[in-house]
mmCIF file of C-alpha atoms in Angstrom:
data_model
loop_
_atom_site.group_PDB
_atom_site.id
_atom_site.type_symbol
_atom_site.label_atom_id
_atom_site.label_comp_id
_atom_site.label_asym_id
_atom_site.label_seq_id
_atom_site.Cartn_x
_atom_site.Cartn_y
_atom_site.Cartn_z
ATOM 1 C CA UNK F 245 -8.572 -33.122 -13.155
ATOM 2 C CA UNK F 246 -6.170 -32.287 -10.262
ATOM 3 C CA UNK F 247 -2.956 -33.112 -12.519
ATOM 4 C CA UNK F 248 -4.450 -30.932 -14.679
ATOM 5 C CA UNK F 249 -4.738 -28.236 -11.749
ATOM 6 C CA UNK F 250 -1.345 -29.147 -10.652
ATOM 7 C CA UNK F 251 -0.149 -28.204 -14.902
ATOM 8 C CA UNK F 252 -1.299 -24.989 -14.969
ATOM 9 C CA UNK F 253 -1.116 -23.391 -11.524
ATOM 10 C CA UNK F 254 2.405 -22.138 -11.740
ATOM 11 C CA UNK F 255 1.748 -20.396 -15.133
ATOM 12 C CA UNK F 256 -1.766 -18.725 -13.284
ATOM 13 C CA UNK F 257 0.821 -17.738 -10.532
ATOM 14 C CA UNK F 258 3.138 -16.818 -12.932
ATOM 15 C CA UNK F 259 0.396 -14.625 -14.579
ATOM 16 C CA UNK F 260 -1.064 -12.709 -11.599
ATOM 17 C CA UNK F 261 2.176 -11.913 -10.446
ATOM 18 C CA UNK F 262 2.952 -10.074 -13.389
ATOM 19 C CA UNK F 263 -0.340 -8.176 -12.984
ATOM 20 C CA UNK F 264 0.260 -7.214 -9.573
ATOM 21 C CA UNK F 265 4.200 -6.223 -9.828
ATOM 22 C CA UNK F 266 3.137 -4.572 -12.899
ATOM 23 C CA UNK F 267 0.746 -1.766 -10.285
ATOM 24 C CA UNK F 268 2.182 -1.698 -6.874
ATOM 25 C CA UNK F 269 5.476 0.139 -6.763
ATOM 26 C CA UNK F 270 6.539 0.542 -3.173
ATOM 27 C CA UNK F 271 7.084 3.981 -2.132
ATOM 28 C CA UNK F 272 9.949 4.775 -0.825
ATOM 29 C CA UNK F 273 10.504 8.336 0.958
ATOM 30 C CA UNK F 274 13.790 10.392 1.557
ATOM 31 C CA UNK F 275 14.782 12.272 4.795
ATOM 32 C CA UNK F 276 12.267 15.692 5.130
ATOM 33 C CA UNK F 277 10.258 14.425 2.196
ATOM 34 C CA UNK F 278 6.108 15.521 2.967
ATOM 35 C CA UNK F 279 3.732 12.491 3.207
ATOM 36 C CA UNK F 280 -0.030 12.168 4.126
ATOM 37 C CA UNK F 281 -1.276 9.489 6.129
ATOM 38 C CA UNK F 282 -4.196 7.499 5.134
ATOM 39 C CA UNK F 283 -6.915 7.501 8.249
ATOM 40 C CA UNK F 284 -8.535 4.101 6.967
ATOM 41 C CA UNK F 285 -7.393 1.859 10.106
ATOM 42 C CA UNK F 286 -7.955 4.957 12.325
ATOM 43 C CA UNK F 287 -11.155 5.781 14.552
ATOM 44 C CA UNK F 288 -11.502 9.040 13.830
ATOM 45 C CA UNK F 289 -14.775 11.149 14.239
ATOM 46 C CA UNK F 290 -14.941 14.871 14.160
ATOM 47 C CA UNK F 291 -16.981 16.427 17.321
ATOM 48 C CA UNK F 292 -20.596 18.146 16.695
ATOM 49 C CA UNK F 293 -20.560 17.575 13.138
ATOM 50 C CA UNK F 294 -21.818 14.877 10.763
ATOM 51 C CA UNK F 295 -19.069 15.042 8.217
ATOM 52 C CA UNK F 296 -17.238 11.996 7.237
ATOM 53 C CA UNK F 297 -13.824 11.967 8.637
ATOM 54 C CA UNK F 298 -10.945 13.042 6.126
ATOM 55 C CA UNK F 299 -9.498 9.811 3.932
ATOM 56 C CA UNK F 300 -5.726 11.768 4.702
ATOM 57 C CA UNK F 301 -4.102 13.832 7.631
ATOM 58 C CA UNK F 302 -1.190 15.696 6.753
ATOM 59 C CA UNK F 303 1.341 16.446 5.114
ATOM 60 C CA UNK F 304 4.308 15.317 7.986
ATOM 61 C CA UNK F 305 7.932 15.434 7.200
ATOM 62 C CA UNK F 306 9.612 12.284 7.409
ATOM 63 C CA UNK F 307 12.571 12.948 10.133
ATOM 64 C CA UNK F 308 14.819 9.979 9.857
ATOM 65 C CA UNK F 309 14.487 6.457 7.961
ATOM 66 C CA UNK F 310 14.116 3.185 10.285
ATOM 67 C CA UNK F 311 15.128 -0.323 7.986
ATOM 68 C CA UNK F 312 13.872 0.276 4.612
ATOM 69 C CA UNK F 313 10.352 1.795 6.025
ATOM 70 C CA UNK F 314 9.952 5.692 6.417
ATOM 71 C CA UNK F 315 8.831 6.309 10.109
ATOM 72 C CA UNK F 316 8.679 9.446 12.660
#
């Protein structure tokens, strides 16, 4: 059973790493290019209202490029 495991595990690896190159392209962003800003790992709550915070905040203008990630 595990040789068996150990036979086929890199062509499962192989496999789902086809499947997730084939849908996550990362983004990459140009000086002054508009983004929004997904508020998912923020705390946000809106004051005297029950309305669900927004899923983005934006658009901002990226102002300069730090390493390969867009920041500022």
């Amino acid at each position: 059973m595990a040789a068996r495991a150990k036979k086929f595990t890199p062509a499962a690896q192989q496999r789902h790493k086809r499947y997730y190159d084939a849908k996550h392209v990362p983004a990459v962003f140009a000086v002054n290019d508009q983004v929004l800003l997904c508020t998912s790992g923020l705390n946000l709550k809106i004051a005297g209202t029950n309305k669900p915070a927004p899923r983005y905040v934006g658009p901002f203008q990226v102002l300069e490029r730090i390493g390969k990630l867009p920041t500022n």
